Structures are given as structure tokens and as C-alpha cells.
Amino acid sequence: MFTLTTAAAIISTLALANFALAVAPGIYTCSGRHWTGDCHWTPISKKYKRCLPIVNKGGIVSFGPDAGLWVEIFEDSACSKIAYNTLVFPGLPDMTPWLEPTKNTTYVIVHDCETDLTAWNCY
């Protein structure tokens, strides 16, 4: 049943989602192909050009940065062994050719499309 309380909760949730997107971009991961399974959004908050862990306890199969970002994905915590280069929005619905699907942490270097000298990657 749709009530005013339900409507208020939906509006509140949408407002929080829009606020989060306005404050910090992030990376969306899911444990299943085509954005299914256990899904998680990790805010980046302007931590560009640093090696960062991205965690999804169910494993990472679908992987996508928010619009305005591009990422390099690595197999190791030192960000020295590249798994996938130049991934842009909306990302890939199936990363299994590049990442082990059972692995629940991957490492990325995030780049901002507006300020990075290689912003051509975003278009």
C-alpha cells in the first residue's frame, strides 16, 4: 500500500542518493554478472591518482566508475600489476576475463576526467 509515509521515505532516499553523488563520485561493484548479486558503491571523495582498495565481500564481477571518472584496475595492493586499463562509465558488466570472480578486493587508481591530462579517455 502506498502511503504518505512511503512517499516521504522514497523522497528522502532519493535526496540522500543525489546528495552522495553531488559530494563524492564512486565505484559500483556487484558479485554477479550484469550488475546482479551483492552490489556495493564505494565513494572515492577526490582520492585521485592513489592506489585504493575496492572491496565487495561477495566478490567483484561487475565493475563501474561513476561518470566523470576513469580507472585503472590492478591485481595487487601496490598497483603495479595491471588487470584492466582505462575503464570508464558505465563500466563492464562482466570482469571475469580480467579479475578472479571469487576475489573480494581489487585495487584501482582513479582519475578525474576534468582535471587529468589524459581526460580524452572519458570520451
CSV table of N, CA and C in Angstrom, one decimal, residues 25-27 48-49 64-73 84-91 108-116 118-123:
chain,number,residue,atom,x,y,z
A,25,PRO,N,32.1,11.2,-6.1
A,25,PRO,CA,31.9,10.2,-7.0
A,25,PRO,C,32.4,8.8,-6.4
A,26,GLY,N,32.1,7.8,-7.1
A,26,GLY,CA,32.5,6.5,-6.5
A,26,GLY,C,32.5,5.4,-7.6
A,27,ILE,N,32.7,4.2,-7.1
A,27,ILE,CA,32.8,3.0,-7.9
A,27,ILE,C,31.7,2.0,-7.5
A,48,TYR,N,42.3,10.9,-5.9
A,48,TYR,CA,42.7,10.6,-7.2
A,48,TYR,C,44.2,10.3,-7.3
A,49,LYS,N,44.5,9.4,-8.3
A,49,LYS,CA,45.9,9.1,-8.6
A,49,LYS,C,46.6,8.4,-7.4
A,64,GLY,N,32.1,-0.7,-12.2
A,64,GLY,CA,31.9,0.5,-13.0
A,64,GLY,C,32.1,1.8,-12.2
A,65,PRO,N,32.9,2.7,-12.7
A,65,PRO,CA,33.1,4.0,-12.1
A,65,PRO,C,32.0,4.9,-12.4
A,66,ASP,N,31.7,5.9,-11.6
A,66,ASP,CA,30.7,6.9,-11.9
A,66,ASP,C,31.2,7.8,-13.1
A,67,ALA,N,30.2,8.4,-13.7
A,67,ALA,CA,30.5,9.3,-14.8
A,67,ALA,C,31.5,10.4,-14.3
A,68,GLY,N,32.4,10.7,-15.1
A,68,GLY,CA,33.4,11.7,-14.8
A,68,GLY,C,34.7,11.2,-14.2
A,69,LEU,N,34.8,9.8,-14.1
A,69,LEU,CA,36.0,9.1,-13.6
A,69,LEU,C,36.4,8.1,-14.7
A,70,TRP,N,37.7,7.8,-14.6
A,70,TRP,CA,38.2,6.7,-15.3
A,70,TRP,C,39.2,6.0,-14.4
A,71,VAL,N,39.3,4.7,-14.5
A,71,VAL,CA,40.1,3.9,-13.5
A,71,VAL,C,41.0,2.9,-14.2
A,72,GLU,N,42.1,2.7,-13.6
A,72,GLU,CA,43.0,1.6,-13.9
A,72,GLU,C,42.8,0.5,-12.8
A,73,ILE,N,42.6,-0.7,-13.2
A,73,ILE,CA,42.4,-1.8,-12.2
A,73,ILE,C,43.6,-2.7,-12.1
A,84,TYR,N,43.3,-4.2,-15.9
A,84,TYR,CA,42.5,-3.6,-16.9
A,84,TYR,C,42.8,-2.1,-16.9
A,85,ASN,N,43.1,-1.6,-18.1
A,85,ASN,CA,43.4,-0.2,-18.2
A,85,ASN,C,42.3,0.6,-18.8
A,86,THR,N,42.1,1.8,-18.3
A,86,THR,CA,41.1,2.8,-18.8
A,86,THR,C,39.7,2.3,-18.9
A,87,LEU,N,39.1,2.1,-17.7
A,87,LEU,CA,37.7,1.7,-17.6
A,87,LEU,C,36.9,3.0,-17.3
A,88,VAL,N,35.9,3.3,-18.1
A,88,VAL,CA,35.1,4.5,-17.9
A,88,VAL,C,33.6,4.1,-17.7
A,89,PHE,N,32.8,5.0,-17.3
A,89,PHE,CA,31.4,4.8,-17.1
A,89,PHE,C,30.8,4.3,-18.3
A,90,PRO,N,29.9,3.4,-18.3
A,90,PRO,CA,29.3,2.8,-17.2
A,90,PRO,C,30.0,1.6,-16.6
A,91,GLY,N,31.2,1.2,-17.2
A,91,GLY,CA,32.0,0.1,-16.7
A,91,GLY,C,31.7,-1.2,-17.5
A,108,VAL,N,42.6,0.0,-7.4
A,108,VAL,CA,42.5,0.9,-8.5
A,108,VAL,C,43.2,2.2,-8.3
A,109,ILE,N,43.5,2.8,-9.4
A,109,ILE,CA,44.0,4.2,-9.4
A,109,ILE,C,42.9,4.9,-10.2
A,110,VAL,N,42.3,5.9,-9.5
A,110,VAL,CA,41.2,6.7,-10.1
A,110,VAL,C,41.7,8.0,-10.6
A,111,HIS,N,41.1,8.3,-11.8
A,111,HIS,CA,41.5,9.6,-12.4
A,111,HIS,C,40.2,10.4,-12.6
A,112,ASP,N,40.3,11.7,-12.5
A,112,ASP,CA,39.2,12.7,-12.7
A,112,ASP,C,39.3,13.1,-14.2
A,113,CYS,N,38.2,13.0,-14.9
A,113,CYS,CA,38.1,13.3,-16.3
A,113,CYS,C,38.3,14.8,-16.5
A,114,GLU,N,37.9,15.7,-15.6
A,114,GLU,CA,38.0,17.1,-15.8
A,114,GLU,C,39.4,17.7,-15.6
A,115,THR,N,40.2,17.1,-14.7
A,115,THR,CA,41.5,17.7,-14.4
A,115,THR,C,42.7,16.8,-14.9
A,116,ASP,N,42.4,15.6,-15.2
A,116,ASP,CA,43.6,14.7,-15.6
A,116,ASP,C,44.0,15.1,-17.0
A,118,THR,N,45.0,13.2,-19.2
A,118,THR,CA,44.6,12.2,-20.2
A,118,THR,C,43.0,12.1,-20.2
A,119,ALA,N,42.4,13.2,-20.1
A,119,ALA,CA,40.9,13.2,-20.0
A,119,ALA,C,40.2,12.7,-21.3
A,120,TRP,N,41.0,12.6,-22.3
A,120,TRP,CA,40.4,12.1,-23.6
A,120,TRP,C,39.9,10.7,-23.4
A,121,ASN,N,40.4,10.0,-22.4
A,121,ASN,CA,39.9,8.6,-22.1
A,121,ASN,C,38.4,8.5,-21.7
A,122,CYS,N,37.9,9.6,-21.3
A,122,CYS,CA,36.5,9.7,-20.9
A,122,CYS,C,35.5,9.9,-22.0
A,123,TYR,N,36.0,10.1,-23.2
A,123,TYR,CA,35.0,10.5,-24.2
A,123,TYR,C,35.2,9.6,-25.4
